[in-house]
Amino acid sequence: MSLESTGILLVSFEVIQSIAPLIVFFTLFQILFLKLPLSQLIRLYTGLAFTAFGMILFLHGVNNGFLPAGTQIGEFFGESKKGFLIPVGFVLGLLATLAEPSVRVLCYQVEESSNGYIRSNLMLYTLSFAVAILAAISMAKIIYRIPFLYIIVPGYLFVLILLWLCDKDFVGIAFDAGGAVTGPMAVSFLMSMAVGVATAYEGADPVADGFGLIAMIALAPIIFVMLLGVYIRFNGGQKNVQ
């Protein structure tokens, strides 16, 4: 059996192992309480099957595509193109967030729930720019050996200040956005790139310097969305923010 086939089988087993308890729980709930009609059950189980199949394809693609690609890009720039690391981190952070499905879902939900008060495009560009800035800072952290605590602690102290100044409509959105941007695109591509940079960069430690990127990316939208909320609050709370 080929290594590729073994990889698919292993991923398939992991996905089935993960979602099987949810299916069992839903089935018991259906038998005891919901009692949905057969036609609706068929649609639900068909959706679960497609979900499982999609997860298998995605995780197999991550293992064979995104992770190696991110690592190779990081090692290339870490070895020979150190001066480009910060702008490359910015660009890749921007593109990864624009491509992140969970970010787009969040942006659509924000616009719908706010009745157009907060436009989805504004949220998308704010989150993308925020992640790009923190991804660039993460590259600078590796290059200049800046301790992780020197970035993350002041960042969250700044968040505590913004909590008092921000329009309250934006507080919950900001913290949810922190989870949305740390989806599969950021975790699989940007984190592997950071580890690759730290592995190849002379004097850097892959464990101490390569990790922490996801925590910084999660912090980015919290700060920038709250800054947007501060602007809205002190700009008269203008409606239909675009």
C-alpha atoms as an extended CHARMM CRD file, in Angstrom:
* protein
*
       242  EXT
         1         1  MET       CA              0.0000000000        0.0000000000        0.0000000000  PROA      1               0.0000000000
         2         2  SER       CA              1.3980000000        3.4420000000       -0.9550000000  PROA      2               0.0000000000
         3         3  LEU       CA              2.2080000000        6.1310000000        1.5940000000  PROA      3               0.0000000000
         4         4  GLU       CA             -0.4480000000        8.3700000000        0.0520000000  PROA      4               0.0000000000
         5         5  SER       CA             -3.1290000000        5.7040000000        0.5020000000  PROA      5               0.0000000000
         6         6  THR       CA             -1.9770000000        5.1020000000        4.0670000000  PROA      6               0.0000000000
         7         7  GLY       CA             -2.2470000000        8.8430000000        4.7360000000  PROA      7               0.0000000000
         8         8  ILE       CA             -5.8070000000        8.9880000000        3.4280000000  PROA      8               0.0000000000
         9         9  LEU       CA             -6.8150000000        5.9610000000        5.4910000000  PROA      9               0.0000000000
        10        10  LEU       CA             -5.2720000000        7.4220000000        8.6320000000  PROA      10              0.0000000000
        11        11  VAL       CA             -6.9970000000       10.7790000000        8.1150000000  PROA      11              0.0000000000
        12        12  SER       CA            -10.2900000000        8.9970000000        7.3710000000  PROA      12              0.0000000000
        13        13  PHE       CA            -10.0240000000        7.0500000000       10.6220000000  PROA      13              0.0000000000
        14        14  GLU       CA             -9.2780000000       10.2300000000       12.5920000000  PROA      14              0.0000000000
        15        15  VAL       CA            -12.2200000000       12.0990000000       11.0710000000  PROA      15              0.0000000000
        16        16  ILE       CA            -14.6450000000        9.2220000000       11.6760000000  PROA      16              0.0000000000
        17        17  GLN       CA            -13.3570000000        8.8880000000       15.2210000000  PROA      17              0.0000000000
        18        18  SER       CA            -13.9740000000       12.6050000000       15.7750000000  PROA      18              0.0000000000
        19        19  ILE       CA            -17.4860000000       12.9410000000       14.3750000000  PROA      19              0.0000000000
        20        20  ALA       CA            -18.8790000000        9.5100000000       15.3650000000  PROA      20              0.0000000000
        21        21  PRO       CA            -19.7530000000       10.6460000000       18.9440000000  PROA      21              0.0000000000
        22        22  LEU       CA            -21.6610000000       13.6300000000       17.5120000000  PROA      22              0.0000000000
        23        23  ILE       CA            -23.6210000000       11.3580000000       15.1790000000  PROA      23              0.0000000000
        24        24  VAL       CA            -24.4180000000        8.9570000000       18.0180000000  PROA      24              0.0000000000
        25        25  PHE       CA            -25.5280000000       11.8450000000       20.2380000000  PROA      25              0.0000000000
        26        26  PHE       CA            -27.7590000000       13.2940000000       17.5290000000  PROA      26              0.0000000000
        27        27  THR       CA            -29.2540000000        9.8660000000       16.7640000000  PROA      27              0.0000000000
        28        28  LEU       CA            -30.1400000000        9.3160000000       20.4330000000  PROA      28              0.0000000000
        29        29  PHE       CA            -31.5960000000       12.8090000000       20.6340000000  PROA      29              0.0000000000
        30        30  GLN       CA            -33.6310000000       12.0950000000       17.5070000000  PROA      30              0.0000000000
        31        31  ILE       CA            -35.0000000000        8.8240000000       18.9190000000  PROA      31              0.0000000000
        32        32  LEU       CA            -35.8320000000       10.2370000000       22.3500000000  PROA      32              0.0000000000
        33        33  PHE       CA            -36.8960000000       13.8270000000       21.6780000000  PROA      33              0.0000000000
        34        34  LEU       CA            -36.7240000000       15.2970000000       18.1680000000  PROA      34              0.0000000000
        35        35  LYS       CA            -38.5060000000       12.5960000000       16.1360000000  PROA      35              0.0000000000
        36        36  LEU       CA            -37.8770000000       14.4190000000       12.8690000000  PROA      36              0.0000000000
        37        37  PRO       CA            -39.5350000000       13.0930000000        9.6850000000  PROA      37              0.0000000000
        38        38  LEU       CA            -37.5950000000       10.6690000000        7.5040000000  PROA      38              0.0000000000
        39        39  SER       CA            -37.0970000000       13.1720000000        4.6530000000  PROA      39              0.0000000000
        40        40  GLN       CA            -35.3950000000       15.6510000000        6.9770000000  PROA      40              0.0000000000
        41        41  LEU       CA            -33.2590000000       12.9160000000        8.5280000000  PROA      41              0.0000000000
        42        42  ILE       CA            -32.0300000000       11.8880000000        5.0870000000  PROA      42              0.0000000000
        43        43  ARG       CA            -30.9700000000       15.4740000000        4.3710000000  PROA      43              0.0000000000
        44        44  LEU       CA            -29.2170000000       15.7510000000        7.7340000000  PROA      44              0.0000000000
        45        45  TYR       CA            -27.2880000000       12.5010000000        7.4290000000  PROA      45              0.0000000000
        46        46  THR       CA            -26.3950000000       13.3280000000        3.8240000000  PROA      46              0.0000000000
        47        47  GLY       CA            -24.9810000000       16.6330000000        5.0490000000  PROA      47              0.0000000000
        48        48  LEU       CA            -22.9910000000       14.8430000000        7.7540000000  PROA      48              0.0000000000
        49        49  ALA       CA            -21.5760000000       12.4460000000        5.1600000000  PROA      49              0.0000000000
        50        50  PHE       CA            -20.4910000000       15.3420000000        2.9320000000  PROA      50              0.0000000000
        51        51  THR       CA            -18.9890000000       17.0800000000        5.9620000000  PROA      51              0.0000000000
        52        52  ALA       CA            -16.9360000000       14.0180000000        6.8500000000  PROA      52              0.0000000000
        53        53  PHE       CA            -15.8120000000       13.5860000000        3.2460000000  PROA      53              0.0000000000
        54        54  GLY       CA            -14.8400000000       17.2470000000        3.0210000000  PROA      54              0.0000000000
        55        55  MET       CA            -12.8590000000       17.0640000000        6.2640000000  PROA      55              0.0000000000
        56        56  ILE       CA            -10.9790000000       14.0020000000        4.9870000000  PROA      56              0.0000000000
        57        57  LEU       CA            -10.0430000000       15.7570000000        1.7440000000  PROA      57              0.0000000000
        58        58  PHE       CA             -9.1010000000       18.9760000000        3.5200000000  PROA      58              0.0000000000
        59        59  LEU       CA             -6.9140000000       17.3540000000        6.1920000000  PROA      59              0.0000000000
        60        60  HSD       CA             -5.2150000000       15.1510000000        3.6180000000  PROA      60              0.0000000000
        61        61  GLY       CA             -4.5620000000       18.2680000000        1.5250000000  PROA      61              0.0000000000
        62        62  VAL       CA             -3.1880000000       20.1020000000        4.5590000000  PROA      62              0.0000000000
        63        63  ASN       CA             -0.7950000000       17.2700000000        5.3780000000  PROA      63              0.0000000000
        64        64  ASN       CA              0.4430000000       16.9760000000        1.7950000000  PROA      64              0.0000000000
        65        65  GLY       CA              0.0930000000       20.5770000000        0.6190000000  PROA      65              0.0000000000
        66        66  PHE       CA             -0.1860000000       23.4640000000        3.0460000000  PROA      66              0.0000000000
        67        67  LEU       CA              2.1470000000       22.1990000000        5.7750000000  PROA      67              0.0000000000
        68        68  PRO       CA              5.0580000000       21.2820000000        3.4640000000  PROA      68              0.0000000000
        69        69  ALA       CA              4.5590000000       24.4340000000        1.3610000000  PROA      69              0.0000000000
        70        70  GLY       CA              4.5390000000       26.7080000000        4.4020000000  PROA      70              0.0000000000
        71        71  THR       CA              7.5970000000       25.0210000000        5.8590000000  PROA      71              0.0000000000
        72        72  GLN       CA              9.5260000000       25.2270000000        2.5650000000  PROA      72              0.0000000000
        73        73  ILE       CA              8.6760000000       28.9180000000        2.1110000000  PROA      73              0.0000000000
        74        74  GLY       CA              9.7370000000       29.6520000000        5.6840000000  PROA      74              0.0000000000
        75        75  GLU       CA             13.0130000000       27.7670000000        5.3210000000  PROA      75              0.0000000000
        76        76  PHE       CA             13.7990000000       29.4940000000        2.0120000000  PROA      76              0.0000000000
        77        77  PHE       CA             13.3690000000       32.9990000000        3.3940000000  PROA      77              0.0000000000
        78        78  GLY       CA             14.9610000000       32.0580000000        6.7140000000  PROA      78              0.0000000000
        79        79  GLU       CA             18.1270000000       30.8440000000        4.9910000000  PROA      79              0.0000000000
        80        80  SER       CA             18.7650000000       33.3340000000        2.1890000000  PROA      80              0.0000000000
        81        81  LYS       CA             16.1760000000       36.1440000000        2.0670000000  PROA      81              0.0000000000
        82        82  LYS       CA             16.0000000000       37.3870000000        5.6400000000  PROA      82              0.0000000000
        83        83  GLY       CA             15.3510000000       40.9840000000        4.5890000000  PROA      83              0.0000000000
        84        84  PHE       CA             12.0760000000       39.9680000000        2.9350000000  PROA      84              0.0000000000
        85        85  LEU       CA             10.6410000000       38.0600000000        5.9030000000  PROA      85              0.0000000000
        86        86  ILE       CA              8.6380000000       40.9270000000        7.3870000000  PROA      86              0.0000000000
        87        87  PRO       CA              6.9120000000       42.0390000000        4.1310000000  PROA      87              0.0000000000
        88        88  VAL       CA              6.3690000000       38.3990000000        3.1360000000  PROA      88              0.0000000000
        89        89  GLY       CA              4.7570000000       37.7350000000        6.5250000000  PROA      89              0.0000000000
        90        90  PHE       CA              2.4890000000       40.7500000000        5.9810000000  PROA      90              0.0000000000
        91        91  VAL       CA              1.4010000000       39.6480000000        2.5020000000  PROA      91              0.0000000000
        92        92  LEU       CA              0.8190000000       36.0120000000        3.4460000000  PROA      92              0.0000000000
        93        93  GLY       CA             -1.0890000000       37.0130000000        6.5840000000  PROA      93              0.0000000000
        94        94  LEU       CA             -3.3190000000       39.2400000000        4.4600000000  PROA      94              0.0000000000
        95        95  LEU       CA             -3.9410000000       36.5810000000        1.8060000000  PROA      95              0.0000000000
        96        96  ALA       CA             -4.5000000000       33.7380000000        4.2950000000  PROA      96              0.0000000000
        97        97  THR       CA             -7.1600000000       35.7590000000        6.1190000000  PROA      97              0.0000000000
        98        98  LEU       CA             -8.9040000000       36.7810000000        2.9060000000  PROA      98              0.0000000000
        99        99  ALA       CA             -9.0680000000       33.0740000000        1.9970000000  PROA      99              0.0000000000
       100       100  GLU       CA            -10.2120000000       31.9200000000        5.4540000000  PROA      100             0.0000000000
       101       101  PRO       CA            -13.7790000000       30.5090000000        5.2350000000  PROA      101             0.0000000000
       102       102  SER       CA            -14.5560000000       31.0880000000        8.9130000000  PROA      102             0.0000000000
       103       103  VAL       CA            -13.6520000000       34.7850000000        8.5780000000  PROA      103             0.0000000000
       104       104  ARG       CA            -16.0920000000       35.2630000000        5.7130000000  PROA      104             0.0000000000
       105       105  VAL       CA            -18.8470000000       33.4600000000        7.6170000000  PROA      105             0.0000000000
       106       106  LEU       CA            -18.2570000000       35.7220000000       10.6130000000  PROA      106             0.0000000000
       107       107  CYS       CA            -18.3300000000       38.8540000000        8.4400000000  PROA      107             0.0000000000
       108       108  TYR       CA            -21.6100000000       37.8250000000        6.8000000000  PROA      108             0.0000000000
       109       109  GLN       CA            -23.1240000000       37.0370000000       10.1920000000  PROA      109             0.0000000000
       110       110  VAL       CA            -22.0280000000       40.3830000000       11.6150000000  PROA      110             0.0000000000
       111       111  GLU       CA            -23.6420000000       42.3190000000        8.7680000000  PROA      111             0.0000000000
       112       112  GLU       CA            -26.8290000000       40.2770000000        8.9420000000  PROA      112             0.0000000000
       113       113  SER       CA            -27.1470000000       40.4510000000       12.7370000000  PROA      113             0.0000000000
       114       114  SER       CA            -26.4480000000       44.1990000000       12.8050000000  PROA      114             0.0000000000
       115       115  ASN       CA            -28.9920000000       44.8520000000       10.0220000000  PROA      115             0.0000000000
       116       116  GLY       CA            -26.2880000000       46.3740000000        7.8610000000  PROA      116             0.0000000000
       117       117  TYR       CA            -24.8930000000       48.5620000000       10.6650000000  PROA      117             0.0000000000
       118       118  ILE       CA            -21.4730000000       46.9120000000       10.2100000000  PROA      118             0.0000000000
       119       119  ARG       CA            -20.6780000000       46.0130000000        6.6160000000  PROA      119             0.0000000000
       120       120  SER       CA            -19.1340000000       42.6200000000        5.8970000000  PROA      120             0.0000000000
       121       121  ASN       CA            -16.4730000000       44.1030000000        3.6140000000  PROA      121             0.0000000000
       122       122  LEU       CA            -15.3150000000       46.4720000000        6.3370000000  PROA      122             0.0000000000
       123       123  MET       CA            -14.9650000000       43.5660000000        8.7700000000  PROA      123             0.0000000000
       124       124  LEU       CA            -13.1530000000       41.4160000000        6.1990000000  PROA      124             0.0000000000
       125       125  TYR       CA            -10.5760000000       44.0810000000        5.3760000000  PROA      125             0.0000000000
       126       126  THR       CA            -10.1260000000       45.0230000000        9.0300000000  PROA      126             0.0000000000
       127       127  LEU       CA             -9.4440000000       41.4220000000       10.0400000000  PROA      127             0.0000000000
       128       128  SER       CA             -7.1530000000       40.7900000000        7.0620000000  PROA      128             0.0000000000
       129       129  PHE       CA             -5.0960000000       43.9100000000        7.7590000000  PROA      129             0.0000000000
       130       130  ALA       CA             -4.9460000000       43.0520000000       11.4780000000  PROA      130             0.0000000000
       131       131  VAL       CA             -3.6180000000       39.5450000000       10.8630000000  PROA      131             0.0000000000
       132       132  ALA       CA             -1.1540000000       40.8670000000        8.2790000000  PROA      132             0.0000000000
       133       133  ILE       CA              0.2860000000       43.3360000000       10.8170000000  PROA      133             0.0000000000
       134       134  LEU       CA              0.6840000000       40.6890000000       13.5370000000  PROA      134             0.0000000000
       135       135  ALA       CA              2.1230000000       38.1420000000       11.0680000000  PROA      135             0.0000000000
       136       136  ALA       CA              4.7590000000       40.7200000000       10.1110000000  PROA      136             0.0000000000
       137       137  ILE       CA              5.4700000000       41.3740000000       13.8000000000  PROA      137             0.0000000000
       138       138  SER       CA              5.8450000000       37.6160000000       14.2910000000  PROA      138             0.0000000000
       139       139  MET       CA              8.5260000000       37.5270000000       11.6000000000  PROA      139             0.0000000000
       140       140  ALA       CA             10.2650000000       40.4560000000       13.2980000000  PROA      140             0.0000000000
       141       141  LYS       CA             10.0700000000       38.5360000000       16.5770000000  PROA      141             0.0000000000
       142       142  ILE       CA             12.0360000000       35.6660000000       15.0350000000  PROA      142             0.0000000000
       143       143  ILE       CA             14.5760000000       37.9020000000       13.2850000000  PROA      143             0.0000000000
       144       144  TYR       CA             15.3230000000       40.1150000000       16.2720000000  PROA      144             0.0000000000
       145       145  ARG       CA             14.7500000000       37.4030000000       18.9200000000  PROA      145             0.0000000000
       146       146  ILE       CA             12.0620000000       39.4300000000       20.6960000000  PROA      146             0.0000000000
       147       147  PRO       CA             10.6500000000       37.4480000000       23.6650000000  PROA      147             0.0000000000
       148       148  PHE       CA              7.0490000000       36.3660000000       23.1370000000  PROA      148             0.0000000000
       149       149  LEU       CA              5.9390000000       37.8580000000       26.4580000000  PROA      149             0.0000000000
       150       150  TYR       CA              7.1560000000       41.3020000000       25.3750000000  PROA      150             0.0000000000
       151       151  ILE       CA              4.4980000000       41.2710000000       22.6600000000  PROA      151             0.0000000000
       152       152  ILE       CA              1.5770000000       39.2830000000       24.0350000000  PROA      152             0.0000000000
       153       153  VAL       CA              1.4030000000       40.8410000000       27.5260000000  PROA      153             0.0000000000
       154       154  PRO       CA              1.3460000000       44.4950000000       26.3710000000  PROA      154             0.0000000000
       155       155  GLY       CA             -1.1090000000       43.4660000000       23.6660000000  PROA      155             0.0000000000
       156       156  TYR       CA             -3.6500000000       42.1190000000       26.1470000000  PROA      156             0.0000000000
       157       157  LEU       CA             -3.0930000000       45.0440000000       28.5120000000  PROA      157             0.0000000000
       158       158  PHE       CA             -3.9840000000       47.2930000000       25.5820000000  PROA      158             0.0000000000
       159       159  VAL       CA             -7.0990000000       45.1580000000       25.0240000000  PROA      159             0.0000000000
       160       160  LEU       CA             -8.1670000000       45.7630000000       28.6390000000  PROA      160             0.0000000000
       161       161  ILE       CA             -7.9190000000       49.5110000000       28.0500000000  PROA      161             0.0000000000
       162       162  LEU       CA             -9.8930000000       49.2560000000       24.8280000000  PROA      162             0.0000000000
       163       163  LEU       CA            -12.6620000000       47.3760000000       26.6530000000  PROA      163             0.0000000000
       164       164  TRP       CA            -13.5200000000       50.6120000000       28.4740000000  PROA      164             0.0000000000
       165       165  LEU       CA            -13.3290000000       52.8100000000       25.3880000000  PROA      165             0.0000000000
       166       166  CYS       CA            -14.8580000000       50.6000000000       22.6980000000  PROA      166             0.0000000000
       167       167  ASP       CA            -18.4490000000       50.7100000000       21.4910000000  PROA      167             0.0000000000
       168       168  LYS       CA            -20.0270000000       47.7460000000       23.2990000000  PROA      168             0.0000000000
       169       169  ASP       CA            -21.4400000000       46.3270000000       20.0620000000  PROA      169             0.0000000000
       170       170  PHE       CA            -17.8910000000       45.5240000000       18.9770000000  PROA      170             0.0000000000
       171       171  VAL       CA            -16.5940000000       43.7570000000       22.0920000000  PROA      171             0.0000000000
       172       172  GLY       CA            -18.1670000000       40.3550000000       21.4730000000  PROA      172             0.0000000000
       173       173  ILE       CA            -17.4500000000       40.5880000000       17.7500000000  PROA      173             0.0000000000
       174       174  ALA       CA            -13.7740000000       41.3140000000       18.4680000000  PROA      174             0.0000000000
       175       175  PHE       CA            -13.2560000000       38.2300000000       20.6460000000  PROA      175             0.0000000000
       176       176  ASP       CA            -15.1820000000       35.9570000000       18.2690000000  PROA      176             0.0000000000
       177       177  ALA       CA            -13.0900000000       37.3130000000       15.4030000000  PROA      177             0.0000000000
       178       178  GLY       CA             -9.9930000000       36.2050000000       17.3030000000  PROA      178             0.0000000000
       179       179  GLY       CA            -11.2200000000       32.6400000000       17.0120000000  PROA      179             0.0000000000
       180       180  ALA       CA            -12.3730000000       32.9770000000       13.4080000000  PROA      180             0.0000000000
       181       181  VAL       CA             -9.0150000000       34.1290000000       12.0520000000  PROA      181             0.0000000000
       182       182  THR       CA             -7.2280000000       31.1730000000       13.6420000000  PROA      182             0.0000000000
       183       183  GLY       CA             -8.9180000000       28.7780000000       11.2630000000  PROA      183             0.0000000000
       184       184  PRO       CA             -7.3780000000       26.0840000000        9.0650000000  PROA      184             0.0000000000
       185       185  MET       CA             -5.6830000000       28.4980000000        6.6500000000  PROA      185             0.0000000000
       186       186  ALA       CA             -3.7550000000       30.3650000000        9.3350000000  PROA      186             0.0000000000
       187       187  VAL       CA             -2.9390000000       27.3330000000       11.4460000000  PROA      187             0.0000000000
       188       188  SER       CA             -1.8640000000       25.0740000000        8.5980000000  PROA      188             0.0000000000
       189       189  PHE       CA              0.0180000000       27.6190000000        6.4830000000  PROA      189             0.0000000000
       190       190  LEU       CA              1.2400000000       30.5340000000        8.6020000000  PROA      190             0.0000000000
       191       191  MET       CA              2.2610000000       28.4350000000       11.6010000000  PROA      191             0.0000000000
       192       192  SER       CA              4.2130000000       25.9780000000        9.4430000000  PROA      192             0.0000000000
       193       193  MET       CA              5.9080000000       28.9350000000        7.7620000000  PROA      193             0.0000000000
       194       194  ALA       CA              6.9240000000       30.4320000000       11.1250000000  PROA      194             0.0000000000
       195       195  VAL       CA              8.3350000000       27.0960000000       12.2700000000  PROA      195             0.0000000000
       196       196  GLY       CA             10.2050000000       26.7690000000        8.9600000000  PROA      196             0.0000000000
       197       197  VAL       CA             11.7030000000       30.2420000000        9.3760000000  PROA      197             0.0000000000
       198       198  ALA       CA             12.7890000000       29.5010000000       12.9480000000  PROA      198             0.0000000000
       199       199  THR       CA             14.2790000000       26.1770000000       11.8510000000  PROA      199             0.0000000000
       200       200  ALA       CA             16.3880000000       27.7280000000        9.1060000000  PROA      200             0.0000000000
       201       201  TYR       CA             17.2280000000       31.0520000000       10.7460000000  PROA      201             0.0000000000
       202       202  GLU       CA             20.6330000000       30.9780000000       12.4000000000  PROA      202             0.0000000000
       203       203  GLY       CA             20.4020000000       31.3630000000       16.1570000000  PROA      203             0.0000000000
       204       204  ALA       CA             16.6340000000       30.8560000000       16.3250000000  PROA      204             0.0000000000
       205       205  ASP       CA             14.9500000000       28.0680000000       18.2760000000  PROA      205             0.0000000000
       206       206  PRO       CA             12.1230000000       26.3180000000       16.3520000000  PROA      206             0.0000000000
       207       207  VAL       CA             10.1990000000       25.6660000000       19.5870000000  PROA      207             0.0000000000
       208       208  ALA       CA             10.7560000000       28.9740000000       21.3900000000  PROA      208             0.0000000000
       209       209  ASP       CA             10.6020000000       31.2170000000       18.3070000000  PROA      209             0.0000000000
       210       210  GLY       CA              8.4860000000       29.2330000000       15.8490000000  PROA      210             0.0000000000
       211       211  PHE       CA              5.3850000000       28.9450000000       18.0040000000  PROA      211             0.0000000000
       212       212  GLY       CA              3.2440000000       31.7170000000       19.4300000000  PROA      212             0.0000000000
       213       213  LEU       CA              2.1900000000       32.9640000000       15.9980000000  PROA      213             0.0000000000
       214       214  ILE       CA             -1.3790000000       31.7040000000       16.3680000000  PROA      214             0.0000000000
       215       215  ALA       CA             -1.7730000000       33.4390000000       19.7360000000  PROA      215             0.0000000000
       216       216  MET       CA             -0.5760000000       36.6740000000       18.1680000000  PROA      216             0.0000000000
       217       217  ILE       CA             -2.9150000000       36.2330000000       15.2070000000  PROA      217             0.0000000000
       218       218  ALA       CA             -5.8100000000       35.6580000000       17.6160000000  PROA      218             0.0000000000
       219       219  LEU       CA             -4.8920000000       38.9150000000       19.3730000000  PROA      219             0.0000000000
       220       220  ALA       CA             -4.8190000000       40.9170000000       16.1190000000  PROA      220             0.0000000000
       221       221  PRO       CA             -8.5720000000       41.1530000000       15.3750000000  PROA      221             0.0000000000
       222       222  ILE       CA             -9.3800000000       41.7800000000       19.0400000000  PROA      222             0.0000000000
       223       223  ILE       CA             -7.2510000000       44.9260000000       18.9850000000  PROA      223             0.0000000000
       224       224  PHE       CA             -8.2290000000       46.1640000000       15.5280000000  PROA      224             0.0000000000
       225       225  VAL       CA            -11.9550000000       45.4940000000       15.8020000000  PROA      225             0.0000000000
       226       226  MET       CA            -12.0060000000       47.2490000000       19.1560000000  PROA      226             0.0000000000
       227       227  LEU       CA            -10.1080000000       50.1720000000       17.6500000000  PROA      227             0.0000000000
       228       228  LEU       CA            -12.8340000000       50.2900000000       15.0170000000  PROA      228             0.0000000000
       229       229  GLY       CA            -15.3650000000       50.2940000000       17.8510000000  PROA      229             0.0000000000
       230       230  VAL       CA            -13.5350000000       53.1700000000       19.5290000000  PROA      230             0.0000000000
       231       231  TYR       CA            -13.6370000000       55.1280000000       16.2780000000  PROA      231             0.0000000000
       232       232  ILE       CA            -17.3690000000       54.4770000000       15.8710000000  PROA      232             0.0000000000
       233       233  ARG       CA            -18.1150000000       55.4360000000       19.4720000000  PROA      233             0.0000000000
       234       234  PHE       CA            -16.2850000000       58.7450000000       19.3430000000  PROA      234             0.0000000000
       235       235  ASN       CA            -17.3890000000       59.5020000000       15.7930000000  PROA      235             0.0000000000
       236       236  GLY       CA            -21.0020000000       59.8040000000       16.7940000000  PROA      236             0.0000000000
       237       237  GLY       CA            -21.9780000000       56.1370000000       16.2480000000  PROA      237             0.0000000000
       238       238  GLN       CA            -22.5390000000       56.5620000000       12.5280000000  PROA      238             0.0000000000
       239       239  LYS       CA            -24.8340000000       53.9490000000       11.0510000000  PROA      239             0.0000000000
       240       240  ASN       CA            -24.0620000000       51.6990000000        8.1020000000  PROA      240             0.0000000000
       241       241  VAL       CA            -20.3400000000       51.6420000000        8.7180000000  PROA      241             0.0000000000
       242       242  GLN       CA            -18.7110000000       50.8830000000        5.3770000000  PROA      242             0.0000000000
